[in-house]
């Protein structure tokens, strides 16, 4: 594969914690040790990925707003000229608003609204949404991009019960932003609809984490792993994409080897070269249904 060019990746994920405060049905809990990245580790990782990407995502597994020093991490990113995207379940937004507002590094926030119904102990849908919307309103002057995600469609579309629950969620958004249409009428699964300036609603099919326990297919197909994205787990393990939440495809560890060497190493090169031939060379990739989205 040879050395990767600068700005090679559209997305680099730096997981800042492996811990989450919810237990959602669509997200198997990690078997990795609980871990929170130290600010000095975060700074070092930003230095290593800066030649490859101009902004980062702060998750693979884990809830980023659980990190007690999320404000300091955002300051470090700003110092290094790197923009940050945060994907959150939104339950901790009121407690962390003061750590997020006015931070110039914060480029985009994605709220996984499907986590409300995915977590069996959730109560007070409207209260949950109102706290998120209050933050969005507070942050309007910061020009942050907001994406509300409802990733709970199923292949046979969606159950009536879940459709009704989604309707309750969408009704709150429609009221908040003064929409004169039903969002379902305009959103296309797999993409988004703009509901206000810098605010989007995105619906997609329920997310399936790949697993070595899943059935293996013929391995044909293509994936953008290590072409447009890479990820670093909180323990320093580099993986080819944000779907390898357990570090199965361990390409190396940034605590021992430079990121640039890891993503141009033999195992990484074999994975990329394999997908150039439309072949999945890694077992986890052959058990990943997401690959099938890109066709053969």
PDB file of C-alpha atoms in Angstrom:
ATOM      1  CA  UNK A   1       0.000   0.000   0.000  1.00  0.00           C
ATOM      2  CA  UNK A   2       2.899   2.335   0.636  1.00  0.00           C
ATOM      3  CA  UNK A   3       2.854   5.386   2.930  1.00  0.00           C
ATOM      4  CA  UNK A   4      -0.531   7.027   3.221  1.00  0.00           C
ATOM      5  CA  UNK A   5      -0.775  10.567   1.897  1.00  0.00           C
ATOM      6  CA  UNK A   6      -1.545  13.511   4.156  1.00  0.00           C
ATOM      7  CA  UNK A   7      -5.243  14.052   4.927  1.00  0.00           C
ATOM      8  CA  UNK A   8      -5.817  10.418   4.009  1.00  0.00           C
ATOM      9  CA  UNK A   9      -8.742   9.888   6.354  1.00  0.00           C
ATOM     10  CA  UNK A  10     -12.113  11.605   6.443  1.00  0.00           C
ATOM     11  CA  UNK A  11     -12.632  10.296   9.964  1.00  0.00           C
ATOM     12  CA  UNK A  12     -10.307   9.356  12.771  1.00  0.00           C
ATOM     13  CA  UNK A  13     -11.977   8.103  15.939  1.00  0.00           C
ATOM     14  CA  UNK A  14     -10.157   8.675  19.224  1.00  0.00           C
ATOM     15  CA  UNK A  15     -12.097   6.832  21.915  1.00  0.00           C
ATOM     16  CA  UNK A  16     -11.758   8.828  25.132  1.00  0.00           C
ATOM     17  CA  UNK A  17     -13.521   6.302  27.360  1.00  0.00           C
ATOM     18  CA  UNK A  18     -14.716   2.711  27.080  1.00  0.00           C
ATOM     19  CA  UNK A  19     -17.385   3.333  29.732  1.00  0.00           C
ATOM     20  CA  UNK A  20     -21.067   4.073  29.076  1.00  0.00           C
ATOM     21  CA  UNK A  21     -23.870   5.074  31.447  1.00  0.00           C
ATOM     22  CA  UNK A  22     -26.544   3.188  29.468  1.00  0.00           C
ATOM     23  CA  UNK A  23     -27.074  -0.442  28.474  1.00  0.00           C
ATOM     24  CA  UNK A  24     -28.750  -0.267  25.066  1.00  0.00           C
ATOM     25  CA  UNK A  25     -30.095  -3.358  23.351  1.00  0.00           C
ATOM     26  CA  UNK A  26     -28.359  -2.451  20.070  1.00  0.00           C
ATOM     27  CA  UNK A  27     -24.928  -1.966  21.635  1.00  0.00           C
ATOM     28  CA  UNK A  28     -23.219  -4.973  23.251  1.00  0.00           C
ATOM     29  CA  UNK A  29     -21.154  -3.930  26.279  1.00  0.00           C
ATOM     30  CA  UNK A  30     -17.429  -3.955  25.743  1.00  0.00           C
ATOM     31  CA  UNK A  31     -15.388  -6.691  27.363  1.00  0.00           C
ATOM     32  CA  UNK A  32     -12.383  -4.383  27.495  1.00  0.00           C
ATOM     33  CA  UNK A  33     -11.195  -2.870  30.753  1.00  0.00           C
ATOM     34  CA  UNK A  34     -12.859   0.350  31.845  1.00  0.00           C
ATOM     35  CA  UNK A  35     -10.639   3.203  30.830  1.00  0.00           C
ATOM     36  CA  UNK A  36     -10.566   6.998  30.549  1.00  0.00           C
ATOM     37  CA  UNK A  37      -7.903   8.558  28.371  1.00  0.00           C
ATOM     38  CA  UNK A  38      -5.485  10.905  30.157  1.00  0.00           C
ATOM     39  CA  UNK A  39      -5.186  14.442  28.738  1.00  0.00           C
ATOM     40  CA  UNK A  40      -1.497  13.953  27.971  1.00  0.00           C
ATOM     41  CA  UNK A  41      -2.311  10.736  26.077  1.00  0.00           C
ATOM     42  CA  UNK A  42      -5.003  12.568  24.125  1.00  0.00           C
ATOM     43  CA  UNK A  43      -2.568  15.347  23.205  1.00  0.00           C
ATOM     44  CA  UNK A  44      -0.008  12.836  21.971  1.00  0.00           C
ATOM     45  CA  UNK A  45      -2.616  11.015  19.864  1.00  0.00           C
ATOM     46  CA  UNK A  46      -3.747  14.261  18.283  1.00  0.00           C
ATOM     47  CA  UNK A  47      -0.142  15.018  17.323  1.00  0.00           C
ATOM     48  CA  UNK A  48       0.139  11.609  15.667  1.00  0.00           C
ATOM     49  CA  UNK A  49      -3.107  11.763  13.689  1.00  0.00           C
ATOM     50  CA  UNK A  50      -2.885  15.442  12.699  1.00  0.00           C
ATOM     51  CA  UNK A  51      -1.145  14.670   9.370  1.00  0.00           C
ATOM     52  CA  UNK A  52      -4.026  12.334   8.507  1.00  0.00           C
ATOM     53  CA  UNK A  53      -7.182  14.209   9.488  1.00  0.00           C
ATOM     54  CA  UNK A  54      -8.374  17.724  10.313  1.00  0.00           C
ATOM     55  CA  UNK A  55     -11.055  16.599  12.751  1.00  0.00           C
ATOM     56  CA  UNK A  56     -11.716  13.676  15.073  1.00  0.00           C
ATOM     57  CA  UNK A  57     -14.615  11.785  16.626  1.00  0.00           C
ATOM     58  CA  UNK A  58     -14.386  11.101  20.359  1.00  0.00           C
ATOM     59  CA  UNK A  59     -15.921   7.658  20.485  1.00  0.00           C
ATOM     60  CA  UNK A  60     -15.907   4.057  19.378  1.00  0.00           C
ATOM     61  CA  UNK A  61     -17.597   2.557  22.390  1.00  0.00           C
ATOM     62  CA  UNK A  62     -18.285   4.539  25.541  1.00  0.00           C
ATOM     63  CA  UNK A  63     -20.117   7.799  26.261  1.00  0.00           C
ATOM     64  CA  UNK A  64     -17.796  10.778  25.672  1.00  0.00           C
ATOM     65  CA  UNK A  65     -19.640  13.078  28.097  1.00  0.00           C
ATOM     66  CA  UNK A  66     -18.740  10.729  30.946  1.00  0.00           C
ATOM     67  CA  UNK A  67     -15.130  11.892  30.634  1.00  0.00           C
ATOM     68  CA  UNK A  68     -14.570  14.211  33.608  1.00  0.00           C
ATOM     69  CA  UNK A  69     -12.126  16.367  31.627  1.00  0.00           C
ATOM     70  CA  UNK A  70     -14.023  16.661  28.339  1.00  0.00           C
ATOM     71  CA  UNK A  71     -13.580  20.453  28.509  1.00  0.00           C
ATOM     72  CA  UNK A  72      -9.813  20.113  28.803  1.00  0.00           C
ATOM     73  CA  UNK A  73      -9.732  17.661  25.879  1.00  0.00           C
ATOM     74  CA  UNK A  74     -11.592  20.204  23.744  1.00  0.00           C
ATOM     75  CA  UNK A  75      -9.094  22.894  24.746  1.00  0.00           C
ATOM     76  CA  UNK A  76      -6.193  20.621  23.776  1.00  0.00           C
ATOM     77  CA  UNK A  77      -7.794  19.944  20.384  1.00  0.00           C
ATOM     78  CA  UNK A  78      -8.205  23.690  19.796  1.00  0.00           C
ATOM     79  CA  UNK A  79      -4.565  24.318  20.677  1.00  0.00           C
ATOM     80  CA  UNK A  80      -3.571  21.792  18.035  1.00  0.00           C
ATOM     81  CA  UNK A  81      -5.958  23.124  15.389  1.00  0.00           C
ATOM     82  CA  UNK A  82      -8.153  20.017  15.256  1.00  0.00           C
ATOM     83  CA  UNK A  83     -11.944  20.152  15.173  1.00  0.00           C
ATOM     84  CA  UNK A  84     -13.996  17.680  17.224  1.00  0.00           C
ATOM     85  CA  UNK A  85     -17.224  15.771  16.570  1.00  0.00           C
ATOM     86  CA  UNK A  86     -18.986  14.263  19.575  1.00  0.00           C
ATOM     87  CA  UNK A  87     -21.569  11.481  19.371  1.00  0.00           C
ATOM     88  CA  UNK A  88     -23.542  11.163  22.592  1.00  0.00           C
ATOM     89  CA  UNK A  89     -26.678   9.522  23.933  1.00  0.00           C
ATOM     90  CA  UNK A  90     -27.598  12.954  25.272  1.00  0.00           C
ATOM     91  CA  UNK A  91     -28.508  11.943  28.813  1.00  0.00           C
ATOM     92  CA  UNK A  92     -25.629  13.911  30.363  1.00  0.00           C
ATOM     93  CA  UNK A  93     -25.968  17.092  28.313  1.00  0.00           C
ATOM     94  CA  UNK A  94     -27.438  19.279  31.071  1.00  0.00           C
ATOM     95  CA  UNK A  95     -24.631  18.332  33.483  1.00  0.00           C
ATOM     96  CA  UNK A  96     -21.953  19.046  30.878  1.00  0.00           C
ATOM     97  CA  UNK A  97     -23.325  22.112  29.081  1.00  0.00           C
ATOM     98  CA  UNK A  98     -20.803  24.409  30.810  1.00  0.00           C
ATOM     99  CA  UNK A  99     -17.943  22.181  29.610  1.00  0.00           C
ATOM    100  CA  UNK A 100     -19.078  22.365  25.974  1.00  0.00           C
ATOM    101  CA  UNK A 101     -20.472  25.841  25.378  1.00  0.00           C
ATOM    102  CA  UNK A 102     -18.025  28.295  23.850  1.00  0.00           C
ATOM    103  CA  UNK A 103     -15.429  25.668  22.979  1.00  0.00           C
ATOM    104  CA  UNK A 104     -14.100  26.602  19.497  1.00  0.00           C
ATOM    105  CA  UNK A 105     -12.885  23.044  18.789  1.00  0.00           C
ATOM    106  CA  UNK A 106     -16.427  21.652  18.911  1.00  0.00           C
ATOM    107  CA  UNK A 107     -17.564  21.261  15.296  1.00  0.00           C
ATOM    108  CA  UNK A 108     -20.519  18.857  15.456  1.00  0.00           C
ATOM    109  CA  UNK A 109     -22.658  17.025  18.002  1.00  0.00           C
ATOM    110  CA  UNK A 110     -24.617  13.905  17.093  1.00  0.00           C
ATOM    111  CA  UNK A 111     -27.381  12.911  19.487  1.00  0.00           C
ATOM    112  CA  UNK A 112     -28.286   9.218  19.318  1.00  0.00           C
ATOM    113  CA  UNK A 113     -31.965   9.640  20.144  1.00  0.00           C
ATOM    114  CA  UNK A 114     -32.577   5.935  19.458  1.00  0.00           C
ATOM    115  CA  UNK A 115     -30.746   5.255  22.727  1.00  0.00           C
ATOM    116  CA  UNK A 116     -33.840   6.379  24.668  1.00  0.00           C
ATOM    117  CA  UNK A 117     -35.896   3.436  23.419  1.00  0.00           C
ATOM    118  CA  UNK A 118     -32.822   1.197  23.190  1.00  0.00           C
ATOM    119  CA  UNK A 119     -32.205   1.536  26.926  1.00  0.00           C
ATOM    120  CA  UNK A 120     -34.900  -0.407  28.762  1.00  0.00           C
ATOM    121  CA  UNK A 121     -34.807   1.797  31.853  1.00  0.00           C
ATOM    122  CA  UNK A 122     -35.531   5.081  30.043  1.00  0.00           C
ATOM    123  CA  UNK A 123     -38.270   7.321  31.435  1.00  0.00           C
ATOM    124  CA  UNK A 124     -39.600  10.807  30.558  1.00  0.00           C
ATOM    125  CA  UNK A 125     -39.010  11.057  26.826  1.00  0.00           C
ATOM    126  CA  UNK A 126     -40.042  14.711  26.696  1.00  0.00           C
ATOM    127  CA  UNK A 127     -37.784  15.698  29.578  1.00  0.00           C
ATOM    128  CA  UNK A 128     -34.857  13.932  27.892  1.00  0.00           C
ATOM    129  CA  UNK A 129     -35.503  15.726  24.607  1.00  0.00           C
ATOM    130  CA  UNK A 130     -36.103  19.098  26.249  1.00  0.00           C
ATOM    131  CA  UNK A 131     -32.675  19.041  27.918  1.00  0.00           C
ATOM    132  CA  UNK A 132     -31.023  18.308  24.582  1.00  0.00           C
ATOM    133  CA  UNK A 133     -33.023  21.002  22.782  1.00  0.00           C
ATOM    134  CA  UNK A 134     -32.217  23.547  25.490  1.00  0.00           C
ATOM    135  CA  UNK A 135     -28.526  22.928  24.867  1.00  0.00           C
ATOM    136  CA  UNK A 136     -28.983  23.214  21.097  1.00  0.00           C
ATOM    137  CA  UNK A 137     -30.651  26.594  21.576  1.00  0.00           C
ATOM    138  CA  UNK A 138     -27.898  27.756  23.937  1.00  0.00           C
ATOM    139  CA  UNK A 139     -25.224  26.705  21.464  1.00  0.00           C
ATOM    140  CA  UNK A 140     -26.767  28.352  18.390  1.00  0.00           C
ATOM    141  CA  UNK A 141     -24.312  31.245  18.516  1.00  0.00           C
ATOM    142  CA  UNK A 142     -21.374  28.801  18.445  1.00  0.00           C
ATOM    143  CA  UNK A 143     -22.286  27.617  14.919  1.00  0.00           C
ATOM    144  CA  UNK A 144     -22.128  23.968  15.942  1.00  0.00           C
ATOM    145  CA  UNK A 145     -23.698  21.415  13.589  1.00  0.00           C
ATOM    146  CA  UNK A 146     -26.304  19.210  15.280  1.00  0.00           C
ATOM    147  CA  UNK A 147     -27.545  15.843  14.056  1.00  0.00           C
ATOM    148  CA  UNK A 148     -30.424  14.030  15.746  1.00  0.00           C
ATOM    149  CA  UNK A 149     -30.121  10.327  14.984  1.00  0.00           C
ATOM    150  CA  UNK A 150     -32.933   7.783  14.975  1.00  0.00           C
ATOM    151  CA  UNK A 151     -31.103   4.659  13.876  1.00  0.00           C
ATOM    152  CA  UNK A 152     -33.760   2.090  14.723  1.00  0.00           C
ATOM    153  CA  UNK A 153     -35.289   1.102  11.404  1.00  0.00           C
ATOM    154  CA  UNK A 154     -35.376  -2.626  10.660  1.00  0.00           C
ATOM    155  CA  UNK A 155     -35.181  -4.427   7.336  1.00  0.00           C
ATOM    156  CA  UNK A 156     -38.958  -4.947   7.360  1.00  0.00           C
ATOM    157  CA  UNK A 157     -39.169  -1.192   7.995  1.00  0.00           C
ATOM    158  CA  UNK A 158     -40.196  -0.867  11.644  1.00  0.00           C
ATOM    159  CA  UNK A 159     -42.701  -2.222  14.134  1.00  0.00           C
ATOM    160  CA  UNK A 160     -45.870  -0.243  14.732  1.00  0.00           C
ATOM    161  CA  UNK A 161     -44.936   0.191  18.387  1.00  0.00           C
ATOM    162  CA  UNK A 162     -41.525   1.643  17.523  1.00  0.00           C
ATOM    163  CA  UNK A 163     -43.042   3.792  14.795  1.00  0.00           C
ATOM    164  CA  UNK A 164     -45.358   5.287  17.428  1.00  0.00           C
ATOM    165  CA  UNK A 165     -42.464   5.889  19.805  1.00  0.00           C
ATOM    166  CA  UNK A 166     -40.512   7.599  17.031  1.00  0.00           C
ATOM    167  CA  UNK A 167     -43.584   9.705  16.262  1.00  0.00           C
ATOM    168  CA  UNK A 168     -43.558  10.954  19.861  1.00  0.00           C
ATOM    169  CA  UNK A 169     -39.915  11.934  19.500  1.00  0.00           C
ATOM    170  CA  UNK A 170     -40.384  13.574  16.116  1.00  0.00           C
ATOM    171  CA  UNK A 171     -43.439  15.488  17.317  1.00  0.00           C
ATOM    172  CA  UNK A 172     -41.328  17.203  19.978  1.00  0.00           C
ATOM    173  CA  UNK A 173     -38.770  18.221  17.332  1.00  0.00           C
ATOM    174  CA  UNK A 174     -41.484  19.427  14.958  1.00  0.00           C
ATOM    175  CA  UNK A 175     -42.965  21.595  17.688  1.00  0.00           C
ATOM    176  CA  UNK A 176     -39.593  22.958  18.789  1.00  0.00           C
ATOM    177  CA  UNK A 177     -38.557  24.021  15.299  1.00  0.00           C
ATOM    178  CA  UNK A 178     -41.998  25.067  14.072  1.00  0.00           C
ATOM    179  CA  UNK A 179     -42.166  22.564  11.231  1.00  0.00           C
ATOM    180  CA  UNK A 180     -45.312  22.470   9.103  1.00  0.00           C
ATOM    181  CA  UNK A 181     -44.689  18.903   7.936  1.00  0.00           C
ATOM    182  CA  UNK A 182     -44.103  15.472   9.422  1.00  0.00           C
ATOM    183  CA  UNK A 183     -40.408  14.628   9.383  1.00  0.00           C
ATOM    184  CA  UNK A 184     -41.114  11.039   8.239  1.00  0.00           C
ATOM    185  CA  UNK A 185     -42.494  12.434   4.979  1.00  0.00           C
ATOM    186  CA  UNK A 186     -39.189  14.028   4.040  1.00  0.00           C
ATOM    187  CA  UNK A 187     -36.395  11.951   5.550  1.00  0.00           C
ATOM    188  CA  UNK A 188     -34.898   9.139   3.478  1.00  0.00           C
ATOM    189  CA  UNK A 189     -33.435   6.165   5.398  1.00  0.00           C
ATOM    190  CA  UNK A 190     -29.655   6.442   5.368  1.00  0.00           C
ATOM    191  CA  UNK A 191     -29.625  10.212   4.975  1.00  0.00           C
ATOM    192  CA  UNK A 192     -30.872  13.301   6.727  1.00  0.00           C
ATOM    193  CA  UNK A 193     -33.282  16.187   6.455  1.00  0.00           C
ATOM    194  CA  UNK A 194     -32.462  19.739   7.504  1.00  0.00           C
ATOM    195  CA  UNK A 195     -34.983  20.904  10.102  1.00  0.00           C
ATOM    196  CA  UNK A 196     -33.322  24.214  11.051  1.00  0.00           C
ATOM    197  CA  UNK A 197     -30.099  26.078  10.388  1.00  0.00           C
ATOM    198  CA  UNK A 198     -27.244  23.699  11.269  1.00  0.00           C
ATOM    199  CA  UNK A 199     -29.749  21.136  12.613  1.00  0.00           C
ATOM    200  CA  UNK A 200     -30.471  17.804  10.908  1.00  0.00           C
ATOM    201  CA  UNK A 201     -32.527  14.685  11.569  1.00  0.00           C
ATOM    202  CA  UNK A 202     -31.017  11.440  10.354  1.00  0.00           C
ATOM    203  CA  UNK A 203     -32.804   8.080  10.179  1.00  0.00           C
ATOM    204  CA  UNK A 204     -31.167   4.773   9.370  1.00  0.00           C
ATOM    205  CA  UNK A 205     -31.442   1.062   9.982  1.00  0.00           C
ATOM    206  CA  UNK A 206     -30.621  -0.370  13.367  1.00  0.00           C
ATOM    207  CA  UNK A 207     -26.902  -0.604  13.877  1.00  0.00           C
ATOM    208  CA  UNK A 208     -25.399  -4.107  13.992  1.00  0.00           C
ATOM    209  CA  UNK A 209     -21.989  -4.408  15.604  1.00  0.00           C
ATOM    210  CA  UNK A 210     -19.846  -7.003  13.819  1.00  0.00           C
ATOM    211  CA  UNK A 211     -18.874  -9.991  15.902  1.00  0.00           C
ATOM    212  CA  UNK A 212     -16.784 -13.123  15.544  1.00  0.00           C
ATOM    213  CA  UNK A 213     -19.937 -14.941  16.661  1.00  0.00           C
ATOM    214  CA  UNK A 214     -21.855 -13.710  13.607  1.00  0.00           C
ATOM    215  CA  UNK A 215     -22.113 -15.924  10.500  1.00  0.00           C
ATOM    216  CA  UNK A 216     -19.248 -15.670   8.020  1.00  0.00           C
ATOM    217  CA  UNK A 217     -20.057 -14.912   4.384  1.00  0.00           C
ATOM    218  CA  UNK A 218     -18.028 -15.376   1.193  1.00  0.00           C
ATOM    219  CA  UNK A 219     -15.962 -12.316   2.009  1.00  0.00           C
ATOM    220  CA  UNK A 220     -16.689 -10.539  -1.250  1.00  0.00           C
ATOM    221  CA  UNK A 221     -17.278  -6.818  -1.217  1.00  0.00           C
ATOM    222  CA  UNK A 222     -15.694  -3.489  -0.431  1.00  0.00           C
ATOM    223  CA  UNK A 223     -15.142  -1.305   2.628  1.00  0.00           C
ATOM    224  CA  UNK A 224     -13.626   2.109   3.327  1.00  0.00           C
ATOM    225  CA  UNK A 225     -11.775   0.912   6.431  1.00  0.00           C
ATOM    226  CA  UNK A 226      -8.258   2.448   6.439  1.00  0.00           C
ATOM    227  CA  UNK A 227      -9.174   4.329   3.256  1.00  0.00           C
ATOM    228  CA  UNK A 228     -11.388   6.981   4.786  1.00  0.00           C
ATOM    229  CA  UNK A 229     -11.252   6.104   8.475  1.00  0.00           C
ATOM    230  CA  UNK A 230      -9.279   4.579  11.319  1.00  0.00           C
ATOM    231  CA  UNK A 231      -9.795   4.429  15.072  1.00  0.00           C
ATOM    232  CA  UNK A 232      -7.761   4.403  18.271  1.00  0.00           C
ATOM    233  CA  UNK A 233      -9.337   2.705  21.280  1.00  0.00           C
ATOM    234  CA  UNK A 234      -8.874   4.251  24.708  1.00  0.00           C
ATOM    235  CA  UNK A 235      -6.126   1.753  25.543  1.00  0.00           C
ATOM    236  CA  UNK A 236      -4.140   2.817  22.469  1.00  0.00           C
ATOM    237  CA  UNK A 237      -5.072  -0.083  20.163  1.00  0.00           C
ATOM    238  CA  UNK A 238      -5.442   1.018  16.541  1.00  0.00           C
ATOM    239  CA  UNK A 239      -8.271  -0.628  14.579  1.00  0.00           C
ATOM    240  CA  UNK A 240      -9.299  -0.105  10.939  1.00  0.00           C
ATOM    241  CA  UNK A 241     -12.771   1.306  11.583  1.00  0.00           C
ATOM    242  CA  UNK A 242     -15.234   2.464  14.226  1.00  0.00           C
ATOM    243  CA  UNK A 243     -17.065  -0.883  14.130  1.00  0.00           C
ATOM    244  CA  UNK A 244     -14.263  -2.900  15.720  1.00  0.00           C
ATOM    245  CA  UNK A 245     -15.305  -2.038  19.245  1.00  0.00           C
ATOM    246  CA  UNK A 246     -13.357  -4.914  20.843  1.00  0.00           C
ATOM    247  CA  UNK A 247     -10.052  -4.405  19.063  1.00  0.00           C
ATOM    248  CA  UNK A 248     -10.252  -7.725  17.209  1.00  0.00           C
ATOM    249  CA  UNK A 249      -8.243  -6.377  14.258  1.00  0.00           C
ATOM    250  CA  UNK A 250      -5.396  -5.096  16.413  1.00  0.00           C
ATOM    251  CA  UNK A 251      -3.076  -3.236  14.045  1.00  0.00           C
ATOM    252  CA  UNK A 252      -0.754  -2.090  16.802  1.00  0.00           C
ATOM    253  CA  UNK A 253      -0.706   0.203  19.805  1.00  0.00           C
ATOM    254  CA  UNK A 254       0.161   3.901  19.691  1.00  0.00           C
ATOM    255  CA  UNK A 255       1.743   3.613  23.134  1.00  0.00           C
ATOM    256  CA  UNK A 256       4.415   1.445  21.507  1.00  0.00           C
ATOM    257  CA  UNK A 257       4.440   2.296  17.767  1.00  0.00           C
ATOM    258  CA  UNK A 258       3.781   5.562  15.881  1.00  0.00           C
ATOM    259  CA  UNK A 259       0.309   5.815  14.328  1.00  0.00           C
ATOM    260  CA  UNK A 260       1.817   6.481  10.886  1.00  0.00           C
ATOM    261  CA  UNK A 261       3.772   3.216  11.046  1.00  0.00           C
ATOM    262  CA  UNK A 262       0.755   1.249  12.250  1.00  0.00           C
ATOM    263  CA  UNK A 263      -1.619   2.346   9.457  1.00  0.00           C
ATOM    264  CA  UNK A 264       1.009   1.598   6.800  1.00  0.00           C
ATOM    265  CA  UNK A 265       2.104  -1.692   8.366  1.00  0.00           C
ATOM    266  CA  UNK A 266       1.724  -5.173   6.916  1.00  0.00           C
ATOM    267  CA  UNK A 267      -1.630  -6.095   8.449  1.00  0.00           C
ATOM    268  CA  UNK A 268      -3.135  -2.727   7.503  1.00  0.00           C
ATOM    269  CA  UNK A 269      -1.747  -2.967   3.977  1.00  0.00           C
ATOM    270  CA  UNK A 270      -3.130  -6.473   3.522  1.00  0.00           C
ATOM    271  CA  UNK A 271      -6.595  -5.301   4.581  1.00  0.00           C
ATOM    272  CA  UNK A 272      -6.620  -2.373   2.151  1.00  0.00           C
ATOM    273  CA  UNK A 273      -5.154  -4.413  -0.698  1.00  0.00           C
ATOM    274  CA  UNK A 274      -7.768  -7.104  -0.066  1.00  0.00           C
ATOM    275  CA  UNK A 275     -10.633  -4.653  -0.429  1.00  0.00           C
ATOM    276  CA  UNK A 276      -9.027  -3.348  -3.621  1.00  0.00           C
ATOM    277  CA  UNK A 277      -9.650  -6.895  -4.917  1.00  0.00           C
ATOM    278  CA  UNK A 278     -13.150  -6.805  -3.342  1.00  0.00           C
ATOM    279  CA  UNK A 279     -12.050  -9.370  -0.761  1.00  0.00           C
ATOM    280  CA  UNK A 280     -12.290  -9.244   3.030  1.00  0.00           C
ATOM    281  CA  UNK A 281      -9.064 -10.745   4.337  1.00  0.00           C
ATOM    282  CA  UNK A 282      -9.887 -10.318   8.042  1.00  0.00           C
ATOM    283  CA  UNK A 283     -12.299 -12.732   9.716  1.00  0.00           C
ATOM    284  CA  UNK A 284     -14.199  -9.930  11.477  1.00  0.00           C
ATOM    285  CA  UNK A 285     -14.728  -8.211   8.120  1.00  0.00           C
ATOM    286  CA  UNK A 286     -16.205 -11.419   6.696  1.00  0.00           C
ATOM    287  CA  UNK A 287     -18.665 -11.373   9.595  1.00  0.00           C
ATOM    288  CA  UNK A 288     -19.609  -7.703   9.188  1.00  0.00           C
ATOM    289  CA  UNK A 289     -22.910  -6.960   7.489  1.00  0.00           C
ATOM    290  CA  UNK A 290     -22.040  -3.287   7.119  1.00  0.00           C
ATOM    291  CA  UNK A 291     -19.656  -4.153   4.284  1.00  0.00           C
ATOM    292  CA  UNK A 292     -22.584  -5.301   2.168  1.00  0.00           C
ATOM    293  CA  UNK A 293     -23.874  -1.731   2.002  1.00  0.00           C
ATOM    294  CA  UNK A 294     -21.119  -0.869  -0.453  1.00  0.00           C
ATOM    295  CA  UNK A 295     -21.991  -3.656  -2.876  1.00  0.00           C
ATOM    296  CA  UNK A 296     -19.575  -5.997  -4.574  1.00  0.00           C
TER     297      UNK A 296
END
